[in-house]
Coordinates of C-alpha atoms and ligand atoms in Angstrom, one line a residue:
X34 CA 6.0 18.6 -23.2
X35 CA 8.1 19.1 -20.1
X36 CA 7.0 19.1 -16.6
X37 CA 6.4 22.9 -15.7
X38 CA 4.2 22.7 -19.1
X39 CA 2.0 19.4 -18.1
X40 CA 1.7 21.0 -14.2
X41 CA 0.6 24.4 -16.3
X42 CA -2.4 22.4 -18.0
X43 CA -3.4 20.6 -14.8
X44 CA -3.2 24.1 -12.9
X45 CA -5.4 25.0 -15.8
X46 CA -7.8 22.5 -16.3
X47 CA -8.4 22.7 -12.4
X48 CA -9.4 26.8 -12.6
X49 CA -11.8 25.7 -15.7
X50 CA -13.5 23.5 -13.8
X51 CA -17.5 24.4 -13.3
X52 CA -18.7 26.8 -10.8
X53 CA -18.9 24.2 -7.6
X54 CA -17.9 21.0 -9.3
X55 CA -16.5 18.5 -7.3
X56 CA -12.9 17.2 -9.0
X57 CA -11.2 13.5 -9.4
X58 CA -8.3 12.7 -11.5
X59 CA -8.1 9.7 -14.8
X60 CA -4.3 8.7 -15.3
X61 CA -3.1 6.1 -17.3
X62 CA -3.0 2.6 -16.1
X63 CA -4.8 1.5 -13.1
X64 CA -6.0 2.5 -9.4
X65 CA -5.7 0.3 -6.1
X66 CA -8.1 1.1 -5.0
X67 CA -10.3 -1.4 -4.6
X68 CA -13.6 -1.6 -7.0
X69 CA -16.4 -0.6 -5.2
X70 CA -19.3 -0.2 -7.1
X71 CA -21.3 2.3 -4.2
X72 CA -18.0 4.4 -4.0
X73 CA -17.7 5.1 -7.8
X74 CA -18.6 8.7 -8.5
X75 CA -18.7 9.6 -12.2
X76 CA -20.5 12.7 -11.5
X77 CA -17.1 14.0 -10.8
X78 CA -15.3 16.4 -13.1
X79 CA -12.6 15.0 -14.3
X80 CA -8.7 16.1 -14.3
X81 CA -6.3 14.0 -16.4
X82 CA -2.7 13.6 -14.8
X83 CA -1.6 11.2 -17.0
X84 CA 1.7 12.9 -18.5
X85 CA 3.3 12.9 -14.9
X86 CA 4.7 9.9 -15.3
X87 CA 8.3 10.7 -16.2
X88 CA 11.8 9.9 -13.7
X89 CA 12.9 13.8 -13.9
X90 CA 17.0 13.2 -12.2
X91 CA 18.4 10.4 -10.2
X92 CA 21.5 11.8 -8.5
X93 CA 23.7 8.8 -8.2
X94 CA 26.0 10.6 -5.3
X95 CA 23.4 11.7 -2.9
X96 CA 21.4 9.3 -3.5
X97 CA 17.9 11.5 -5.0
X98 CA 15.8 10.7 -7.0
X99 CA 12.7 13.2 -7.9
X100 CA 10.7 12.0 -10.6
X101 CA 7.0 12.8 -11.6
X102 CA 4.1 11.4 -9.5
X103 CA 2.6 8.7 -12.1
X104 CA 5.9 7.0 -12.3
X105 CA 4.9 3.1 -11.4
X106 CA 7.4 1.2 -8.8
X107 CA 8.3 -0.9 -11.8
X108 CA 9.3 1.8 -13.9
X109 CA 11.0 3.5 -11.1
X110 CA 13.4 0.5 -10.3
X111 CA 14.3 -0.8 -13.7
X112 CA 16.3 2.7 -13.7
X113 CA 16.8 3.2 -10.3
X114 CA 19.0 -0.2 -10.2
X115 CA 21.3 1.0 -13.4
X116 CA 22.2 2.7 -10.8
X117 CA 22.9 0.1 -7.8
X118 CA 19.9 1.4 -6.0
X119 CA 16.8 1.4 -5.3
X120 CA 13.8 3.2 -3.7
X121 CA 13.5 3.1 0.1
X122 CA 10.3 1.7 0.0
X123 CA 8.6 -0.8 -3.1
X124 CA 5.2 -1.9 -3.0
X125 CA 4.8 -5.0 -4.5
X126 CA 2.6 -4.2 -7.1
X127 CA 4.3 -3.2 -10.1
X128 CA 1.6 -0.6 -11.0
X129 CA 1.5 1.4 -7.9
X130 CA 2.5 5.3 -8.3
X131 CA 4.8 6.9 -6.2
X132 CA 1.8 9.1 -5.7
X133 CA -0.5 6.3 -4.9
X134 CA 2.0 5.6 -2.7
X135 CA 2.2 9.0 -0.5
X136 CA -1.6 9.3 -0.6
X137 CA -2.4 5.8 0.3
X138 CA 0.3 4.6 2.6
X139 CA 2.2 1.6 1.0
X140 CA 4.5 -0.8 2.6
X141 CA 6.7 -3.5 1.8
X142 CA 9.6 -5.6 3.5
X143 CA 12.4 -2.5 4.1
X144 CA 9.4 -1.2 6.3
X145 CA 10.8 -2.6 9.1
X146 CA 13.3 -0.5 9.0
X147 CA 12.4 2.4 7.4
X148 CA 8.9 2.7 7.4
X149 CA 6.7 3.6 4.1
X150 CA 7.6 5.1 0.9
X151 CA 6.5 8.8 2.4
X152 CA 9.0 8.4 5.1
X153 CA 11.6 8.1 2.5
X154 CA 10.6 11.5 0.7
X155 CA 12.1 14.9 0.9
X156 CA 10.1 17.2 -1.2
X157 CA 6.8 17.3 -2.7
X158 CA 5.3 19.6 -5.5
X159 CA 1.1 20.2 -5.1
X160 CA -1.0 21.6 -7.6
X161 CA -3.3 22.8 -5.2
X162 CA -7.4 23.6 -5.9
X163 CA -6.6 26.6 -6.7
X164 CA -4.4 25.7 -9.4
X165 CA -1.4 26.9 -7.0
X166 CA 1.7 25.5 -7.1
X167 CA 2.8 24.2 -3.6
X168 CA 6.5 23.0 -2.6
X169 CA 6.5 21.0 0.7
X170 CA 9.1 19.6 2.8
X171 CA 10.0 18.6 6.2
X172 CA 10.8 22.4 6.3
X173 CA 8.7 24.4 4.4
X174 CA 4.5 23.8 4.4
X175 CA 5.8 21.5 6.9
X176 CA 1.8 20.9 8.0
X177 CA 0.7 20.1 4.7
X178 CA 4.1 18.1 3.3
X179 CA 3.5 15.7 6.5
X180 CA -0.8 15.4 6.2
X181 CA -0.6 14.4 2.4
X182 CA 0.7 11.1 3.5
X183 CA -2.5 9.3 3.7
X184 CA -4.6 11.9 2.3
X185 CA -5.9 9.6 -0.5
X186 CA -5.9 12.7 -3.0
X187 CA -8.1 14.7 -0.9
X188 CA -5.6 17.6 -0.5
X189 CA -4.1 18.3 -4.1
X190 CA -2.1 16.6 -6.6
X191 CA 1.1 15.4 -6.0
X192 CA 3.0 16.1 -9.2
X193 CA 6.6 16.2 -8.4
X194 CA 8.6 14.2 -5.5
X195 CA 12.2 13.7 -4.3
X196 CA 13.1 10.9 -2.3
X197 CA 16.0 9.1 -1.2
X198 CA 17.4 6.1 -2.9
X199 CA 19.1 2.6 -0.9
X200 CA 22.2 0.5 -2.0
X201 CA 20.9 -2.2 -3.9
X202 CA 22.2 -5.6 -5.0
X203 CA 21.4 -6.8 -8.7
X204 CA 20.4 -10.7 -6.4
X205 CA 18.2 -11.1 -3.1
X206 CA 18.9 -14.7 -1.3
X207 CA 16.0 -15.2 0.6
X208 CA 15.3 -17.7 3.5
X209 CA 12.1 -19.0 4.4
X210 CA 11.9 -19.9 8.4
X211 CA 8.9 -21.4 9.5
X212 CA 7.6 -21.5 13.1
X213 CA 4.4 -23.6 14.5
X214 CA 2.7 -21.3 16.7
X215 CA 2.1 -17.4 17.2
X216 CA 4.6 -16.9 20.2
X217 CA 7.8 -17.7 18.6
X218 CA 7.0 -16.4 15.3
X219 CA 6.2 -12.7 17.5
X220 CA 9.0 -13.5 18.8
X221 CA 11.4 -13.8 16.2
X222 CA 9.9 -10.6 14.4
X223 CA 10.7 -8.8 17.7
X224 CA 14.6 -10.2 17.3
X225 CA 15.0 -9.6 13.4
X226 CA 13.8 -5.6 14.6
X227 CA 15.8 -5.6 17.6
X228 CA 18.6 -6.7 15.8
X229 CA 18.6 -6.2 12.3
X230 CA 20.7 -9.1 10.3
X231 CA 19.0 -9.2 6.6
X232 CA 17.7 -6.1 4.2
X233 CA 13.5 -7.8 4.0
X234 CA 11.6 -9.0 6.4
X235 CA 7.9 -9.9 5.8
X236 CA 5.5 -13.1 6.8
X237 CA 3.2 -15.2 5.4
X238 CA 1.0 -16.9 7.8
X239 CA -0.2 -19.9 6.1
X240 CA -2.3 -21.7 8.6
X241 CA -2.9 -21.4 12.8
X242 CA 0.4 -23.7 12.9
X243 CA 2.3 -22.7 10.0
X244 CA 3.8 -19.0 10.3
X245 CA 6.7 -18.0 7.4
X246 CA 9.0 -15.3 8.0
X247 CA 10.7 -14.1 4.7
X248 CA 14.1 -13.0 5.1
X249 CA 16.0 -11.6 2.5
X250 CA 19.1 -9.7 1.9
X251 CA 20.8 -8.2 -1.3
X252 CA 23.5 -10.4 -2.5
X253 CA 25.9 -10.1 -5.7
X254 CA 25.8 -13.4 -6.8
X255 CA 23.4 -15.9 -7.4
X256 CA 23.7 -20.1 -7.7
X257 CA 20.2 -20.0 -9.3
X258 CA 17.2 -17.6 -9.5
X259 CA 13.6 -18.1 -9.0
X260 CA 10.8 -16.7 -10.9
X261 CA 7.2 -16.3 -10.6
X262 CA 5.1 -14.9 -13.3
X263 CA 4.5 -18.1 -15.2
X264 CA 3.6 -21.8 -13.7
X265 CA 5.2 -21.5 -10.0
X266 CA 3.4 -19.5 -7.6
X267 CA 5.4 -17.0 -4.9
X268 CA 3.6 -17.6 -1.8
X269 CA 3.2 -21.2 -2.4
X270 CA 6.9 -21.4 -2.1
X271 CA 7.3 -20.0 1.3
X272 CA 5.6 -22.8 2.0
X273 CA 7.9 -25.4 0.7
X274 CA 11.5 -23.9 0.3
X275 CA 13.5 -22.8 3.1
X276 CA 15.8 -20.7 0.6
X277 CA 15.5 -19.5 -2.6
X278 CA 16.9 -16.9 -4.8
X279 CA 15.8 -13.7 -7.4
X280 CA 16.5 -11.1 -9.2
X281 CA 16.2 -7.7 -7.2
X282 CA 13.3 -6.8 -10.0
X283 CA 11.6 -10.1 -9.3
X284 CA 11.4 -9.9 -5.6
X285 CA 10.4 -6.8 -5.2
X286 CA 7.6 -7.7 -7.3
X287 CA 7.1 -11.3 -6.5
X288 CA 3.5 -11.1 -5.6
X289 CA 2.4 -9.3 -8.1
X290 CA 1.6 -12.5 -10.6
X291 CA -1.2 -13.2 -8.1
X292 CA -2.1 -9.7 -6.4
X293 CA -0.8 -12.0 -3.3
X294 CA -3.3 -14.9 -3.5
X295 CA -6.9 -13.2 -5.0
X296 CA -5.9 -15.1 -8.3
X297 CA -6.8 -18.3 -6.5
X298 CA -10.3 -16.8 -6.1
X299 CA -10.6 -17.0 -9.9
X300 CA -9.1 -20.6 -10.8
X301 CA -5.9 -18.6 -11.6
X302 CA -4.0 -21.7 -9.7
X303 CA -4.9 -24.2 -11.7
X304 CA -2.5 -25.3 -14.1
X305 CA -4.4 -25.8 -17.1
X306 CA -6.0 -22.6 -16.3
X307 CA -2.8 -20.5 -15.9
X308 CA -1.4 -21.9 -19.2
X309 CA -4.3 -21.6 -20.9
X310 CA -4.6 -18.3 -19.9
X311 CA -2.7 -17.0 -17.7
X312 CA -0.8 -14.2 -20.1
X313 CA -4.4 -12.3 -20.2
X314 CA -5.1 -12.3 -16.3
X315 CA -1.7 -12.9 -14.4
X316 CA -0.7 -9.7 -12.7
X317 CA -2.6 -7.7 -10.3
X318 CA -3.1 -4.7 -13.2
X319 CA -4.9 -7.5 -15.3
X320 CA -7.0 -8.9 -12.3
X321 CA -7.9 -5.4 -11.0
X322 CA -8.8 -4.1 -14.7
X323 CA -11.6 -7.1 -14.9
X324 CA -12.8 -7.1 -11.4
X325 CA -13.5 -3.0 -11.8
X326 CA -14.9 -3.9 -15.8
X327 CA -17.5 -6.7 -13.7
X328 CA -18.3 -4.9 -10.5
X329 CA -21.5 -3.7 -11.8
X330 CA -22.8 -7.5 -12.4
X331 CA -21.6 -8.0 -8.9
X332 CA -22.6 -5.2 -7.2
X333 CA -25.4 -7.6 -5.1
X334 CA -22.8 -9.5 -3.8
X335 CA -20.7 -8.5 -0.5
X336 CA -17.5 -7.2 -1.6
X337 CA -14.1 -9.6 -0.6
X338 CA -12.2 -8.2 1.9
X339 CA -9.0 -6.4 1.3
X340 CA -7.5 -4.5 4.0
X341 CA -4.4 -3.1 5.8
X342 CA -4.8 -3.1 9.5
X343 CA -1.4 -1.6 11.4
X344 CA -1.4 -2.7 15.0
X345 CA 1.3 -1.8 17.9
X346 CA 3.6 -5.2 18.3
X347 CA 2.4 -5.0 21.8
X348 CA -1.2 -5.7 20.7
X349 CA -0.3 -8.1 18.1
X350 CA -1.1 -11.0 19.8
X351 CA -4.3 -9.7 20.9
X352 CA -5.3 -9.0 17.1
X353 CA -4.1 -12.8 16.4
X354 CA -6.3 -14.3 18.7
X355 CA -9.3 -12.4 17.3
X356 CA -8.4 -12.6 13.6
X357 CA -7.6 -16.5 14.1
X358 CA -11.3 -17.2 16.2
X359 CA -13.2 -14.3 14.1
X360 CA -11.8 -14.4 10.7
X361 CA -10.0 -18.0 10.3
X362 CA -8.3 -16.8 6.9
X363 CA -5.2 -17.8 5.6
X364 CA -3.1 -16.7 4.0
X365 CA -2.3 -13.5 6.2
X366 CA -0.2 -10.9 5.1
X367 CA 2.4 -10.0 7.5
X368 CA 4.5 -6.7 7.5
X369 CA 6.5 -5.5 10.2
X370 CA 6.6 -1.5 10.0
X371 CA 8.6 0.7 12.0
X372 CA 6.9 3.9 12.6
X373 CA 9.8 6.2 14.4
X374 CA 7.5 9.0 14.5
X375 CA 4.0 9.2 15.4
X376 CA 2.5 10.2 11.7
X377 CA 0.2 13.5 11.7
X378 CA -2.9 11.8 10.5
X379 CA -2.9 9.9 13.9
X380 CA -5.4 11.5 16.1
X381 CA -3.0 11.6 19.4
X382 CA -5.6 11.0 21.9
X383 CA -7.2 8.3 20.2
X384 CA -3.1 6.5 20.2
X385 CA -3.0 7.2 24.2
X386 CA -1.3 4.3 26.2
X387 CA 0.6 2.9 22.6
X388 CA 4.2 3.6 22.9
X389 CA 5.3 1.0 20.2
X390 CA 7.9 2.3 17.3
X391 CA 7.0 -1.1 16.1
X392 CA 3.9 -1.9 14.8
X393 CA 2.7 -4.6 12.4
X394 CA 1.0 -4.8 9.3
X395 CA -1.5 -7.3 8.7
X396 CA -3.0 -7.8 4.7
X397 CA -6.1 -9.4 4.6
X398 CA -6.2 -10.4 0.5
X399 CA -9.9 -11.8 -1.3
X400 CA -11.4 -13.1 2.0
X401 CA -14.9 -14.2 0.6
X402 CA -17.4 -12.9 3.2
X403 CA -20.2 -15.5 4.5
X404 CA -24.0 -15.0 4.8
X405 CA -24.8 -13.1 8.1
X406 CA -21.4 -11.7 8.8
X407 CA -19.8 -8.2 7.8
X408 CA -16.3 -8.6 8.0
X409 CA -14.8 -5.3 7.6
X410 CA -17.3 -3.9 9.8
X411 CA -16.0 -6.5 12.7
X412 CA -12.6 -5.3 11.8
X413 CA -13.5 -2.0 12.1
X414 CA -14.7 -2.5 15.8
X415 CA -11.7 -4.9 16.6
X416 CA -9.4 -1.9 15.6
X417 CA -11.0 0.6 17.6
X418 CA -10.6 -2.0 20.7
X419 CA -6.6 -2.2 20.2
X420 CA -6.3 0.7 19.1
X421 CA -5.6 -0.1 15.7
X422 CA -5.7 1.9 12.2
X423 CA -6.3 0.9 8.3
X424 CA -5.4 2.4 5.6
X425 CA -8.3 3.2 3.5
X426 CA -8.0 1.5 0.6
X427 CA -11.2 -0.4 0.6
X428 CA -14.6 -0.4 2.9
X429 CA -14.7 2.4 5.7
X430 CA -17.8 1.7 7.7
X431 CA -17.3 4.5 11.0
X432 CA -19.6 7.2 11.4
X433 CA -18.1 10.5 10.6
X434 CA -17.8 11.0 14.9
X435 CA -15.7 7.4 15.4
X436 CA -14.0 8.2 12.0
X437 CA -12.1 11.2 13.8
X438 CA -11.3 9.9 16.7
X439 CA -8.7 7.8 14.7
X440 CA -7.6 10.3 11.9
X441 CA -6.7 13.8 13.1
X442 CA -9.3 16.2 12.3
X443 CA -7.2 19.2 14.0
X444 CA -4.5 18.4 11.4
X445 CA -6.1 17.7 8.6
X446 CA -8.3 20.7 9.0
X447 CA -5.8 22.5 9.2
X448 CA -4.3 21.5 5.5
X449 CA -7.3 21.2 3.8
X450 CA -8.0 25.4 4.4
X451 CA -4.5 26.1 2.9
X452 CA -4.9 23.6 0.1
X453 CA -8.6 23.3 -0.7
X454 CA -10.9 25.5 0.8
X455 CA -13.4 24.8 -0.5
X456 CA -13.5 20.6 -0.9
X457 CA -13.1 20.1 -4.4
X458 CA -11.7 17.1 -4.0
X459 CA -13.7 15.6 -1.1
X460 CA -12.3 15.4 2.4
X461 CA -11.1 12.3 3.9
X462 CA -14.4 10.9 5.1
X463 CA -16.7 11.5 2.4
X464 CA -14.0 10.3 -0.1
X465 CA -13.8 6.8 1.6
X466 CA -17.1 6.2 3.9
X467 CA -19.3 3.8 2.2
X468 CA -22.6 4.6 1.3
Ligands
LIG1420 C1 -5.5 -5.7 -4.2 C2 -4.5 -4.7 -3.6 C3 -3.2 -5.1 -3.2 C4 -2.4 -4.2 -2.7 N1 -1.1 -4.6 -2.3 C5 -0.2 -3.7 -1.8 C6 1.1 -4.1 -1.6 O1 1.5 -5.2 -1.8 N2 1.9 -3.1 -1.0 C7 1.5 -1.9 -0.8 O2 2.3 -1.1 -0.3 N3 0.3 -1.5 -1.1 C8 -0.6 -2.4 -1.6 N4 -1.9 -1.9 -1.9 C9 -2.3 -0.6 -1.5 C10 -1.7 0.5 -2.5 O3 -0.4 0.8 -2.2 C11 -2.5 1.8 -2.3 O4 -3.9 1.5 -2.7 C12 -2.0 2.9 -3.2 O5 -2.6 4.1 -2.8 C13 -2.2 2.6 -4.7 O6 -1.6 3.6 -5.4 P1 -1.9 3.9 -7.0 O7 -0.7 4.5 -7.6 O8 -2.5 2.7 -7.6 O9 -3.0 5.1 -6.8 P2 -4.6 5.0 -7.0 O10 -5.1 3.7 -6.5 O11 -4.9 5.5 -8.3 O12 -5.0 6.1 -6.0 C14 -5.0 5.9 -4.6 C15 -5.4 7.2 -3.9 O13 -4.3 8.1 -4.0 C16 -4.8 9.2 -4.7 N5 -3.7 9.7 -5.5 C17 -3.1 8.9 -6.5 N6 -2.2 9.7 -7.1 C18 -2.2 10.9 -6.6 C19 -1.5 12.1 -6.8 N7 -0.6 12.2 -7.7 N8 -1.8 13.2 -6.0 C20 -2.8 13.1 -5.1 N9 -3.5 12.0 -4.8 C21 -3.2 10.9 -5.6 C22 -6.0 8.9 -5.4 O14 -6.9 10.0 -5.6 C23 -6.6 7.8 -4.5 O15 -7.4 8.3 -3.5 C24 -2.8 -2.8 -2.4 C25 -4.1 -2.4 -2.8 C26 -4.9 -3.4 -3.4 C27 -6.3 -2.9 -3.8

């Protein structure tokens, strides 16, 4: 089947949907989002998108790729790098979609530079609720082509994209500086931006008076590599090493053994443990496939906390103090993120008084919450303070009134009428408010 016949039987499927139903799509592999049991909604009728998952052209002199929206980042860059590039922006997940990334706002260690994946894209094909086909770019459906990025497949399906590709390196060398306390790490984020001397920059902070910064650049050769999926753990090593070397595959991917640290969480660091059996849960797709096959028997407990907080550079150290006092979690997840252009699902008046180009985003990975506390509800209120913004990934505890104040209602509004009238597919807030 080709792809104007598998966007014909999704167009289709989407007009045969019952009088009023409400729509979600099933695709092969697995979601990020995180497992929620009071989010699930099976009542839901269900669209299956799980052919778009093929690389459609990568043109080699300009640099293009377009390729279908199911297409996982670790799919994507095993061809991408036959061709000495890569995408703009990875996630380190090896499962994410190139969709999944556009609607739910990924980043990774270019971002610094470049900003997310969306930032890198130049076209986008919708299958709207209608069963319409959409194109969108910069140019044309400007309004919608710029709200879909964040719009957590509340405005259509994504089912085609072209993008840009980077120069790539078959080696990253990677070095590992570590500073003692906040003001010199912020600081030498703040140089590293200023004046860009590697390809990667992310941090690890381990503990209040050990802060990594990960520095990496694409090299041709390399004395030795490094590898992660097996006995030696990733962020362990930025602990210890102050260099270290990988294949381009593996360090894109390199926390993707552990989904960061959550294995920990589930003995998955213990040695017997990980030999013993490790091949069945190492890798986030494994971890998030049982934790969303036991969320039922868990469904009493609070949820751990997984969430991406941006904040301006200029209210970083504000945020720090807070999460340090409030939260007293380690490791943090640190990514710096330029964002040259305020994004359109940024209510304007709500970012008053933040001029920043550089903001930072912090990862908050498997925090267990304690008795008496709701963690993502005191981020929630923190972020409103400093004028901060999550992605919504996980828990979203605002009221419908506080919610837009931070997202754009205006905007999105406006998108949602040309694209789904009628709220098939949920709009922002009921899609990710907790219940
Ligand atoms: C444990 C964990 C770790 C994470 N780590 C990272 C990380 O290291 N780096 C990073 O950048 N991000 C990370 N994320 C966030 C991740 O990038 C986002 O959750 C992303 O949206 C996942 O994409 P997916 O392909 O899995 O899509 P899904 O999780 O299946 O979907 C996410 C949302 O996008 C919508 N969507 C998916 N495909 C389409 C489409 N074709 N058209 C329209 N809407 C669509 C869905 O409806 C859904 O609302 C992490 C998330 C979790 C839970």
């Amino acid at each position: 089947m080709n792809h104007e016949d598998t966007i014909k039987i999704i167009a289709e499927q989407l007009q045969a949907r019952p009088h009023n139903a409400r729509v979600s799509l099933i695709r092969k592999g697995i979601s990020h989002k995180v497992p929620n049991a009071h989010l699930e909604d099976d009542k839901t009728h269900k669209i299956y998108v799980g052919e778009l998952n093929r690389i459609l052209k990568i043109d080699p002199q300009n640099r293009t790729c377009t390729a279908e929206s199911g297409v996982t980042f670790s799919d994507l860059v095993k061809e991408t790098l036959k061709h000495g590039l890569v995408p703009y922006t990875v996630p380190e997940l090896k499962t994410i979609t190139i969709g999944g990334a556009i609607s739910g706002c990924s980043v990774e260690s270019m971002s610094y530079k470049y900003g997310g994946f969306h930032d890198s894209c130049l076209e986008y094909e919708l299958v709207t609720a209608k069963g319409e086909i959409l194109q969108c770019s910069p140019e044309k459906n400007a309004e919608v082509f710029q709200m879909l990025h964040g719009s957590f497949g509340t405005l259509g399906i994504i089912t085609k994209i072209t993008f840009k590709l980077h120069p790539a390196k078959p080696y990253v060398k990677l070095t590992h500086a570590r500073y003692e306390n906040f003001a010199d790490y912020q600081q030498a984020i703040q140089n590293e931006y200023d004046k860009p001397q590697y390809d990667f920059m992310d941090g690890i902070i381990h503990s209040p008076t050990h802060f990594t910064l990960c520095l990496g650049t694409f090299v041709d050769e390399a004395p030795y590599t490094s590898n992660y999926e097996g006995q030696k753990i990733y962020y362990k090593s930025t602990r210890q090493k102050t260099e270290d070397y990988m294949k381009t595959y593996d360090y894109f991917f390199r926390y993707d053994a552990e989904c960061h640290w959550i294995s920990r969480n589930y003995g998955l660091e213990n040695p017997v443990v990980r030999f013993l059996f490790g091949r069945w849960f190492l890798s986030s797709t494994n971890m998030i496939k049982t934790a969303k096959k036991l969320r039922f028997i868990f469904k009493h407990l609070k949820p751990e906390v997984i969430v991406d907080i941006f904040v301006a550079m200029s209210r970083f150290k504000a945020f720090y103090e807070f999460y340090e006092k409030d939260f007293d979690y380690f490791p943090l997840w640190i990514v710096p993120y330029r964002i040259a252009r305020r994004y359109d699902w940024m209510n304007e008046k709500f970012m008053e008084g933040v001029n920043d180009e550089l903001f930072i985003d912090c990862a908050v990975y498997g925090l267990r919450q304690k008795k008496g506390r709701d963690y993502y509800k005191m981020m929630d209120e923190k972020l409103l303070e400093l004028k901060g913004v999550k992605t919504l990934i996980s828990h979203n505890s605002y009221e419908p009134e506080t919610f837009w104040q931070i997202y754009n209602k205006t905007k999105y509004d406006h998108a949602k009428k040309l694209t789904d009238p009628e709220n098939i597919f949920k709009d922002l807030y009921q899609k990710t408010h907790n219940k």
